[in-house]
Amino acid sequence: AKKHEGNTFVHYNKTLATEMNRIFEVKTALQQADFDRDFTLHYQPVVDVKTDQVVGAEALLRFENDTLGRVSPGEFIPIAEDYGLILPIGEWVLKQACSTMREVVEMTEGMFKMAVNVSIQQLENSHFPLVLKTILEETAFPKDHLILEVTEETSVSHSARVKETINQIEALGVGVSIDDFGTGYSSLEKLHKLKVNQLKIDQSFIRDLDQTKAIVHAILAMGKSLGLSVVAEGVETKEQRDFLKATTCDYVQGYYFSRPIPFKDFQAYVIQKQSS
Ligand code: C2E
Ligand code: CA
Ligand code: CA
Ligand code: CA
């Protein structure tokens, strides 16, 4: 038994060392990144569940370099956040998304919204509203067509600074969506105080609909009572889409419609949907 324990101990240390080494490698790669070469944005269509029309897109960041190959955002975003690298990266994402998507907004006349994810460090930074305003001006992106996605955890955190930034974003005319909704602990009262426009039901609830239909109905009711639009993400099957279509859910997003794709492919997708 003792020998076994010893092995476990050695194994644990090895794993920890490997993990720390990987974090170091990713951190170094991010620090040395040439943003325009190593980062790209992919876009996932957001669909009106009642009409099947493409009404928006979520921009999702991709990172790839010669040494590490592709690294998923699930891995590199938390590392960028931990090592103070998310501010320049987040700024690049906003600039890139706004300048690229402007023509789609113009092409679709009216209702198209582009969603961009922002991290808590961006919202805690008092310069963020000015940075955002400047990017909107420089790219001539119509601000009422932009939505910033902040996670539920971030948005209801007790930081007064975060709340203030969210209010300033709203005052600019940019929308705010609460991402991964249902995974945190926000009460109706806290949500009511935040001036947000949209809830995004976390994909875990859509994945296990057999067990979570009642919760999804409750989230929809909560969203509607606050006058918010509601998006369901992670929709992979027709059954999930059909269920949501029969509810008060407004928008859906997921592999059933499309994976996140490069801009050119997204543009082709929108054109093809418009003409069909
Ligand atoms: P998220 O904002 O919750 O984004 C949704 C994730 O679900 C994306 O993963 C998307 O590719 C994936 N997804 C979409 N549809 C489906 C589906 O039908 N089934 C399944 N299983 N997954 C689906 P991705 O692109 O790997 O991004 C992971 C997370 O990384 C994002 O979660 C977001 O928190 C973060 N992230 C990505 N881009 C950015 C960014 O530009 N800035 C910041 N701060 N975070 C980002
Ligand atoms: Ca998101
Ligand atoms: Ca999400
Ligand atoms: Ca998430």
mmCIF file of C-alpha atoms and ligand atoms in Angstrom:
data_model
loop_
_atom_site.group_PDB
_atom_site.id
_atom_site.type_symbol
_atom_site.label_atom_id
_atom_site.label_comp_id
_atom_site.label_asym_id
_atom_site.label_seq_id
_atom_site.Cartn_x
_atom_site.Cartn_y
_atom_site.Cartn_z
ATOM 1 C CA ALA A 1 0.000 0.000 0.000
ATOM 2 C CA LYS A 2 2.850 2.276 0.898
ATOM 3 C CA LYS A 3 4.534 1.729 -2.421
ATOM 4 C CA HIS A 4 1.262 2.538 -4.150
ATOM 5 C CA GLU A 5 0.920 5.770 -2.212
ATOM 6 C CA GLY A 6 4.462 6.667 -3.121
ATOM 7 C CA ASN A 7 3.705 6.191 -6.782
ATOM 8 C CA THR A 8 0.602 8.303 -6.543
ATOM 9 C CA PHE A 9 2.610 11.057 -4.944
ATOM 10 C CA VAL A 10 5.241 10.996 -7.683
ATOM 11 C CA HIS A 11 2.532 10.883 -10.333
ATOM 12 C CA TYR A 12 0.748 13.881 -8.783
ATOM 13 C CA ASN A 13 3.923 15.952 -8.839
ATOM 14 C CA LYS A 14 4.647 15.032 -12.401
ATOM 15 C CA THR A 15 1.158 16.066 -13.498
ATOM 16 C CA LEU A 16 1.392 19.351 -11.650
ATOM 17 C CA ALA A 17 4.784 20.076 -13.200
ATOM 18 C CA THR A 18 3.410 19.285 -16.660
ATOM 19 C CA GLU A 19 0.439 21.566 -16.087
ATOM 20 C CA MET A 20 2.590 24.418 -14.850
ATOM 21 C CA ASN A 21 4.914 24.003 -17.785
ATOM 22 C CA ARG A 22 1.984 24.154 -20.215
ATOM 23 C CA ILE A 23 0.645 27.327 -18.579
ATOM 24 C CA PHE A 24 4.123 28.843 -18.888
ATOM 25 C CA GLU A 25 4.318 27.903 -22.573
ATOM 26 C CA VAL A 26 0.900 29.363 -23.364
ATOM 27 C CA LYS A 27 1.636 32.515 -21.361
ATOM 28 C CA THR A 28 4.943 32.983 -23.216
ATOM 29 C CA ALA A 29 3.266 32.383 -26.583
ATOM 30 C CA LEU A 30 0.640 35.030 -25.763
ATOM 31 C CA GLN A 31 3.300 37.503 -24.595
ATOM 32 C CA GLN A 32 5.257 37.024 -27.816
ATOM 33 C CA ALA A 33 2.235 36.875 -30.098
ATOM 34 C CA ASP A 34 1.987 38.890 -33.279
ATOM 35 C CA PHE A 35 -1.724 39.647 -32.855
ATOM 36 C CA ASP A 36 -2.588 40.102 -36.520
ATOM 37 C CA ARG A 37 -0.902 36.823 -37.418
ATOM 38 C CA ASP A 38 -1.652 34.562 -34.435
ATOM 39 C CA PHE A 39 -5.197 35.650 -33.556
ATOM 40 C CA THR A 40 -8.306 35.278 -35.706
ATOM 41 C CA LEU A 41 -11.979 35.707 -35.019
ATOM 42 C CA HIS A 42 -14.544 33.139 -35.960
ATOM 43 C CA TYR A 43 -18.221 34.013 -36.085
ATOM 44 C CA GLN A 44 -21.172 31.882 -35.060
ATOM 45 C CA PRO A 45 -24.594 32.819 -36.434
ATOM 46 C CA VAL A 46 -27.396 33.796 -34.048
ATOM 47 C CA VAL A 47 -30.787 32.785 -35.446
ATOM 48 C CA ASP A 48 -34.304 34.057 -34.738
ATOM 49 C CA VAL A 49 -35.931 30.809 -33.601
ATOM 50 C CA LYS A 50 -39.390 31.862 -34.821
ATOM 51 C CA THR A 51 -38.412 32.962 -38.362
ATOM 52 C CA ASP A 52 -35.113 31.090 -38.971
ATOM 53 C CA GLN A 53 -33.460 34.358 -40.006
ATOM 54 C CA VAL A 54 -29.828 35.096 -39.142
ATOM 55 C CA VAL A 55 -30.058 38.118 -36.862
ATOM 56 C CA GLY A 56 -26.540 38.275 -35.525
ATOM 57 C CA ALA A 57 -23.224 36.650 -34.763
ATOM 58 C CA GLU A 58 -20.988 35.978 -31.791
ATOM 59 C CA ALA A 59 -17.282 36.660 -32.332
ATOM 60 C CA LEU A 60 -15.081 33.917 -30.849
ATOM 61 C CA LEU A 61 -11.320 34.264 -30.605
ATOM 62 C CA ARG A 62 -8.879 31.701 -32.015
ATOM 63 C CA PHE A 63 -5.124 31.480 -31.312
ATOM 64 C CA GLU A 64 -2.520 29.542 -33.241
ATOM 65 C CA ASN A 65 1.264 29.706 -33.501
ATOM 66 C CA ASP A 66 4.080 27.570 -34.899
ATOM 67 C CA THR A 67 5.262 26.079 -31.607
ATOM 68 C CA LEU A 68 1.936 25.260 -29.942
ATOM 69 C CA GLY A 69 -0.419 24.910 -32.893
ATOM 70 C CA ARG A 70 -3.996 25.751 -32.024
ATOM 71 C CA VAL A 71 -4.816 26.524 -28.412
ATOM 72 C CA SER A 72 -8.500 26.665 -27.435
ATOM 73 C CA PRO A 73 -9.943 29.827 -25.871
ATOM 74 C CA GLY A 74 -11.131 27.699 -22.964
ATOM 75 C CA GLU A 75 -7.415 27.280 -22.207
ATOM 76 C CA PHE A 76 -5.748 30.548 -23.274
ATOM 77 C CA ILE A 77 -8.379 33.101 -22.143
ATOM 78 C CA PRO A 78 -8.045 32.210 -18.419
ATOM 79 C CA ILE A 79 -4.231 32.336 -18.783
ATOM 80 C CA ALA A 80 -4.419 35.739 -20.502
ATOM 81 C CA GLU A 81 -6.671 36.914 -17.656
ATOM 82 C CA ASP A 82 -4.338 35.597 -14.936
ATOM 83 C CA TYR A 83 -1.211 37.163 -16.436
ATOM 84 C CA GLY A 84 -2.533 40.614 -17.253
ATOM 85 C CA LEU A 85 -2.684 40.026 -21.002
ATOM 86 C CA ILE A 86 -6.427 40.277 -21.577
ATOM 87 C CA LEU A 87 -6.632 44.079 -21.943
ATOM 88 C CA PRO A 88 -4.609 44.347 -25.183
ATOM 89 C CA ILE A 89 -6.136 41.097 -26.488
ATOM 90 C CA GLY A 90 -9.676 42.278 -25.697
ATOM 91 C CA GLU A 91 -9.001 45.587 -27.414
ATOM 92 C CA TRP A 92 -7.706 43.792 -30.521
ATOM 93 C CA VAL A 93 -10.857 41.601 -30.534
ATOM 94 C CA LEU A 94 -13.190 44.610 -30.365
ATOM 95 C CA LYS A 95 -11.328 46.510 -33.070
ATOM 96 C CA GLN A 96 -11.125 43.503 -35.355
ATOM 97 C CA ALA A 97 -14.771 42.496 -34.845
ATOM 98 C CA CYS A 98 -16.102 46.024 -35.413
ATOM 99 C CA SER A 99 -14.049 46.724 -38.524
ATOM 100 C CA THR A 100 -14.775 43.308 -40.063
ATOM 101 C CA MET A 101 -18.491 43.118 -39.312
ATOM 102 C CA ARG A 102 -19.448 46.627 -40.368
ATOM 103 C CA GLU A 103 -20.201 45.539 -43.914
ATOM 104 C CA VAL A 104 -22.463 42.704 -42.752
ATOM 105 C CA VAL A 105 -24.431 45.130 -40.596
ATOM 106 C CA GLU A 106 -24.841 47.379 -43.628
ATOM 107 C CA MET A 107 -25.711 44.470 -45.911
ATOM 108 C CA THR A 108 -28.445 43.140 -43.615
ATOM 109 C CA GLU A 109 -30.097 46.538 -43.069
ATOM 110 C CA GLY A 110 -31.361 47.001 -39.612
ATOM 111 C CA MET A 111 -31.589 44.157 -37.223
ATOM 112 C CA PHE A 112 -28.156 42.511 -37.239
ATOM 113 C CA LYS A 113 -26.313 42.447 -33.898
ATOM 114 C CA MET A 114 -22.734 41.445 -33.279
ATOM 115 C CA ALA A 115 -21.838 40.011 -29.886
ATOM 116 C CA VAL A 116 -18.321 40.235 -28.444
ATOM 117 C CA ASN A 117 -17.175 38.598 -25.208
ATOM 118 C CA VAL A 118 -15.514 40.770 -22.585
ATOM 119 C CA SER A 119 -13.616 39.687 -19.469
ATOM 120 C CA ILE A 120 -14.015 41.039 -15.967
ATOM 121 C CA GLN A 121 -10.611 42.785 -16.124
ATOM 122 C CA GLN A 122 -11.865 44.844 -19.048
ATOM 123 C CA LEU A 123 -14.927 45.925 -17.066
ATOM 124 C CA GLU A 124 -12.826 46.691 -14.004
ATOM 125 C CA ASN A 125 -10.672 49.024 -16.050
ATOM 126 C CA SER A 126 -11.907 52.589 -15.747
ATOM 127 C CA HIS A 127 -10.609 53.419 -19.243
ATOM 128 C CA PHE A 128 -12.746 50.760 -20.880
ATOM 129 C CA PRO A 129 -15.769 52.936 -21.795
ATOM 130 C CA LEU A 130 -13.439 55.421 -23.521
ATOM 131 C CA VAL A 131 -11.555 52.625 -25.314
ATOM 132 C CA LEU A 132 -14.883 51.257 -26.527
ATOM 133 C CA LYS A 133 -16.123 54.662 -27.667
ATOM 134 C CA THR A 134 -12.873 55.289 -29.564
ATOM 135 C CA ILE A 135 -12.997 51.912 -31.327
ATOM 136 C CA LEU A 136 -16.612 52.539 -32.378
ATOM 137 C CA GLU A 137 -15.623 55.904 -33.802
ATOM 138 C CA GLU A 138 -12.480 54.662 -35.550
ATOM 139 C CA THR A 139 -14.219 51.696 -37.165
ATOM 140 C CA ALA A 140 -17.489 53.578 -37.819
ATOM 141 C CA PHE A 141 -19.346 50.579 -36.422
ATOM 142 C CA PRO A 142 -22.980 51.463 -35.570
ATOM 143 C CA LYS A 143 -23.002 51.184 -31.780
ATOM 144 C CA ASP A 144 -26.606 50.055 -31.422
ATOM 145 C CA HIS A 145 -25.601 46.912 -33.350
ATOM 146 C CA LEU A 146 -22.997 45.851 -30.802
ATOM 147 C CA ILE A 147 -23.637 43.637 -27.779
ATOM 148 C CA LEU A 148 -21.021 42.930 -25.139
ATOM 149 C CA GLU A 149 -21.331 39.564 -23.419
ATOM 150 C CA VAL A 150 -20.347 39.447 -19.772
ATOM 151 C CA THR A 151 -20.641 36.266 -17.754
ATOM 152 C CA GLU A 152 -23.256 36.055 -15.051
ATOM 153 C CA GLU A 153 -20.502 35.610 -12.490
ATOM 154 C CA THR A 154 -18.793 38.815 -13.629
ATOM 155 C CA SER A 155 -21.868 40.980 -13.930
ATOM 156 C CA VAL A 156 -23.348 40.306 -10.528
ATOM 157 C CA SER A 157 -20.000 40.466 -8.750
ATOM 158 C CA HIS A 158 -20.159 43.066 -6.049
ATOM 159 C CA SER A 159 -17.624 45.345 -7.640
ATOM 160 C CA ALA A 160 -19.121 48.818 -7.921
ATOM 161 C CA ARG A 161 -16.622 49.520 -10.704
ATOM 162 C CA VAL A 162 -18.054 46.703 -12.863
ATOM 163 C CA LYS A 163 -21.612 47.985 -12.381
ATOM 164 C CA GLU A 164 -20.511 51.499 -13.215
ATOM 165 C CA THR A 165 -18.797 50.305 -16.412
ATOM 166 C CA ILE A 166 -21.902 48.324 -17.439
ATOM 167 C CA ASN A 167 -24.010 51.465 -16.962
ATOM 168 C CA GLN A 168 -21.548 53.508 -19.014
ATOM 169 C CA ILE A 169 -21.615 50.920 -21.813
ATOM 170 C CA GLU A 170 -25.409 51.073 -21.846
ATOM 171 C CA ALA A 171 -25.295 54.865 -21.835
ATOM 172 C CA LEU A 172 -23.151 54.713 -24.982
ATOM 173 C CA GLY A 173 -25.971 52.810 -26.673
ATOM 174 C CA VAL A 174 -24.147 49.459 -26.740
ATOM 175 C CA GLY A 175 -26.089 46.408 -25.515
ATOM 176 C CA VAL A 176 -25.068 44.119 -22.663
ATOM 177 C CA SER A 177 -25.899 40.425 -22.494
ATOM 178 C CA ILE A 178 -25.510 38.168 -19.463
ATOM 179 C CA ASP A 179 -23.626 35.099 -20.703
ATOM 180 C CA ASP A 180 -23.733 31.598 -19.198
ATOM 181 C CA PHE A 181 -26.939 32.539 -17.408
ATOM 182 C CA GLY A 182 -28.169 30.059 -14.830
ATOM 183 C CA THR A 183 -24.701 29.022 -13.657
ATOM 184 C CA GLY A 184 -24.384 31.858 -11.148
ATOM 185 C CA TYR A 185 -26.565 33.069 -8.337
ATOM 186 C CA SER A 186 -28.190 36.227 -9.575
ATOM 187 C CA SER A 187 -31.509 37.160 -8.084
ATOM 188 C CA LEU A 188 -34.249 38.996 -9.956
ATOM 189 C CA GLU A 189 -33.499 42.001 -7.801
ATOM 190 C CA LYS A 190 -29.779 42.123 -8.714
ATOM 191 C CA LEU A 191 -30.572 41.646 -12.383
ATOM 192 C CA HIS A 192 -33.161 44.369 -12.287
ATOM 193 C CA LYS A 193 -30.571 46.840 -10.988
ATOM 194 C CA LEU A 194 -28.171 46.083 -13.828
ATOM 195 C CA LYS A 195 -29.193 47.805 -17.000
ATOM 196 C CA VAL A 196 -28.782 44.836 -19.323
ATOM 197 C CA ASN A 197 -30.698 43.880 -22.476
ATOM 198 C CA GLN A 198 -30.310 40.160 -22.833
ATOM 199 C CA LEU A 199 -29.863 36.809 -21.098
ATOM 200 C CA LYS A 200 -28.008 33.906 -22.656
ATOM 201 C CA ILE A 201 -29.095 30.590 -21.203
ATOM 202 C CA ASP A 202 -26.011 28.496 -20.493
ATOM 203 C CA GLN A 203 -25.512 25.593 -22.854
ATOM 204 C CA SER A 204 -25.519 23.031 -20.036
ATOM 205 C CA PHE A 205 -29.302 23.555 -19.717
ATOM 206 C CA ILE A 206 -29.855 22.963 -23.421
ATOM 207 C CA ARG A 207 -27.642 19.875 -23.495
ATOM 208 C CA ASP A 208 -29.696 18.131 -20.799
ATOM 209 C CA LEU A 209 -33.166 19.401 -21.747
ATOM 210 C CA ASP A 210 -34.827 16.190 -20.532
ATOM 211 C CA GLN A 211 -33.832 17.148 -17.003
ATOM 212 C CA THR A 212 -33.895 20.925 -17.321
ATOM 213 C CA LYS A 213 -37.063 21.933 -19.190
ATOM 214 C CA ALA A 214 -38.603 23.387 -16.024
ATOM 215 C CA ILE A 215 -35.476 25.469 -15.371
ATOM 216 C CA VAL A 216 -35.412 26.723 -18.955
ATOM 217 C CA HIS A 217 -39.073 27.769 -18.628
ATOM 218 C CA ALA A 218 -38.234 29.565 -15.363
ATOM 219 C CA ILE A 219 -35.285 31.426 -16.937
ATOM 220 C CA LEU A 220 -37.454 32.445 -19.896
ATOM 221 C CA ALA A 221 -40.161 33.738 -17.542
ATOM 222 C CA MET A 222 -37.559 35.647 -15.550
ATOM 223 C CA GLY A 223 -36.069 37.177 -18.696
ATOM 224 C CA LYS A 224 -39.475 38.188 -20.014
ATOM 225 C CA SER A 225 -40.571 39.691 -16.693
ATOM 226 C CA LEU A 226 -37.500 41.943 -16.896
ATOM 227 C CA GLY A 227 -38.204 42.835 -20.518
ATOM 228 C CA LEU A 228 -35.033 41.158 -21.787
ATOM 229 C CA SER A 229 -34.475 39.181 -24.955
ATOM 230 C CA VAL A 230 -33.369 35.605 -24.339
ATOM 231 C CA VAL A 231 -30.865 33.556 -26.335
ATOM 232 C CA ALA A 232 -30.331 29.815 -25.956
ATOM 233 C CA GLU A 233 -26.867 28.580 -26.861
ATOM 234 C CA GLY A 234 -25.481 25.120 -27.544
ATOM 235 C CA VAL A 235 -28.458 24.087 -29.686
ATOM 236 C CA GLU A 236 -27.244 20.954 -31.457
ATOM 237 C CA THR A 237 -30.392 19.055 -32.450
ATOM 238 C CA LYS A 238 -33.715 19.637 -34.163
ATOM 239 C CA GLU A 239 -35.492 18.468 -31.004
ATOM 240 C CA GLN A 240 -33.795 21.194 -28.969
ATOM 241 C CA ARG A 241 -34.639 23.801 -31.632
ATOM 242 C CA ASP A 242 -38.287 22.651 -31.820
ATOM 243 C CA PHE A 243 -38.661 22.777 -28.046
ATOM 244 C CA LEU A 244 -37.272 26.336 -27.919
ATOM 245 C CA LYS A 245 -39.400 27.437 -30.861
ATOM 246 C CA ALA A 246 -42.508 26.539 -28.849
ATOM 247 C CA THR A 247 -41.381 28.721 -25.909
ATOM 248 C CA THR A 248 -40.912 32.489 -25.547
ATOM 249 C CA CYS A 249 -37.191 32.120 -26.387
ATOM 250 C CA ASP A 250 -36.165 34.698 -28.994
ATOM 251 C CA TYR A 251 -32.829 33.575 -30.431
ATOM 252 C CA VAL A 252 -30.823 30.384 -30.738
ATOM 253 C CA GLN A 253 -27.223 29.563 -31.462
ATOM 254 C CA GLY A 254 -25.402 26.257 -31.846
ATOM 255 C CA TYR A 255 -23.922 23.551 -34.035
ATOM 256 C CA TYR A 256 -27.416 22.677 -35.348
ATOM 257 C CA PHE A 257 -27.215 25.922 -37.348
ATOM 258 C CA SER A 258 -23.469 26.380 -37.691
ATOM 259 C CA ARG A 259 -20.187 26.114 -35.836
ATOM 260 C CA PRO A 260 -18.168 29.312 -35.390
ATOM 261 C CA ILE A 261 -16.635 29.923 -38.846
ATOM 262 C CA PRO A 262 -14.135 32.317 -40.491
ATOM 263 C CA PHE A 263 -15.526 35.663 -41.667
ATOM 264 C CA LYS A 264 -15.627 34.774 -45.382
ATOM 265 C CA ASP A 265 -17.641 31.626 -44.665
ATOM 266 C CA PHE A 266 -19.934 33.566 -42.366
ATOM 267 C CA GLN A 267 -20.574 36.144 -45.046
ATOM 268 C CA ALA A 268 -21.403 33.362 -47.536
ATOM 269 C CA TYR A 269 -23.732 31.785 -44.947
ATOM 270 C CA VAL A 270 -25.635 35.053 -44.476
ATOM 271 C CA ILE A 271 -25.943 35.639 -48.235
ATOM 272 C CA GLN A 272 -27.158 32.092 -48.815
ATOM 273 C CA LYS A 273 -29.776 32.427 -46.012
ATOM 274 C CA GLN A 274 -30.961 35.774 -47.373
ATOM 275 C CA SER A 275 -31.614 34.351 -50.807
ATOM 276 C CA SER A 276 -33.253 31.103 -49.648
HETATM 277 P P1 C2E B 1 -18.827 31.278 -24.492
HETATM 278 O O1 C2E B 1 -18.807 32.755 -24.610
HETATM 279 O O2 C2E B 1 -19.831 30.680 -23.587
HETATM 280 O O3 C2E B 1 -18.962 30.750 -25.986
HETATM 281 C C1 C2E B 1 -19.699 29.606 -26.366
HETATM 282 C C2 C2E B 1 -18.782 28.423 -26.632
HETATM 283 O O4 C2E B 1 -19.590 27.297 -27.012
HETATM 284 C C3 C2E B 1 -17.813 28.618 -27.792
HETATM 285 O O5 C2E B 1 -16.639 27.891 -27.479
HETATM 286 C C4 C2E B 1 -18.554 27.967 -28.965
HETATM 287 O O6 C2E B 1 -17.688 27.545 -29.995
HETATM 288 C C5 C2E B 1 -19.190 26.807 -28.275
HETATM 289 N N1 C2E B 1 -20.403 26.323 -28.944
HETATM 290 C C6 C2E B 1 -21.226 26.989 -29.781
HETATM 291 N N2 C2E B 1 -22.259 26.218 -30.177
HETATM 292 C C7 C2E B 1 -22.096 25.030 -29.585
HETATM 293 C C8 C2E B 1 -22.844 23.797 -29.606
HETATM 294 O O7 C2E B 1 -23.889 23.649 -30.254
HETATM 295 N N3 C2E B 1 -22.351 22.780 -28.845
HETATM 296 C C9 C2E B 1 -21.218 22.905 -28.101
HETATM 297 N N4 C2E B 1 -20.816 21.846 -27.402
HETATM 298 N N5 C2E B 1 -20.489 24.042 -28.062
HETATM 299 C C10 C2E B 1 -20.933 25.085 -28.790
HETATM 300 P P2 C2E B 1 -15.181 28.492 -27.752
HETATM 301 O O8 C2E B 1 -15.167 29.236 -29.048
HETATM 302 O O9 C2E B 1 -14.205 27.381 -27.546
HETATM 303 O O10 C2E B 1 -15.007 29.569 -26.586
HETATM 304 C C11 C2E B 1 -14.951 29.173 -25.238
HETATM 305 C C12 C2E B 1 -15.037 30.358 -24.310
HETATM 306 O O11 C2E B 1 -13.876 31.202 -24.447
HETATM 307 C C13 C2E B 1 -16.223 31.278 -24.589
HETATM 308 O O12 C2E B 1 -17.392 30.738 -24.020
HETATM 309 C C14 C2E B 1 -15.753 32.558 -23.905
HETATM 310 O O13 C2E B 1 -15.990 32.486 -22.527
HETATM 311 C C15 C2E B 1 -14.262 32.519 -24.152
HETATM 312 N N6 C2E B 1 -13.954 33.416 -25.297
HETATM 313 C C16 C2E B 1 -13.924 33.159 -26.631
HETATM 314 N N7 C2E B 1 -13.574 34.258 -27.343
HETATM 315 C C17 C2E B 1 -13.371 35.257 -26.424
HETATM 316 C C18 C2E B 1 -12.996 36.642 -26.518
HETATM 317 O O14 C2E B 1 -12.816 37.220 -27.605
HETATM 318 N N8 C2E B 1 -12.872 37.326 -25.339
HETATM 319 C C19 C2E B 1 -13.104 36.744 -24.125
HETATM 320 N N9 C2E B 1 -12.963 37.481 -23.007
HETATM 321 N N10 C2E B 1 -13.490 35.459 -24.003
HETATM 322 C C20 C2E B 1 -13.621 34.719 -25.129
HETATM 323 CA CA CA B 2 -20.312 34.274 -25.057
HETATM 324 CA CA CA B 3 -21.915 31.134 -22.966
HETATM 325 CA CA CA B 4 -18.761 30.039 -21.113
#
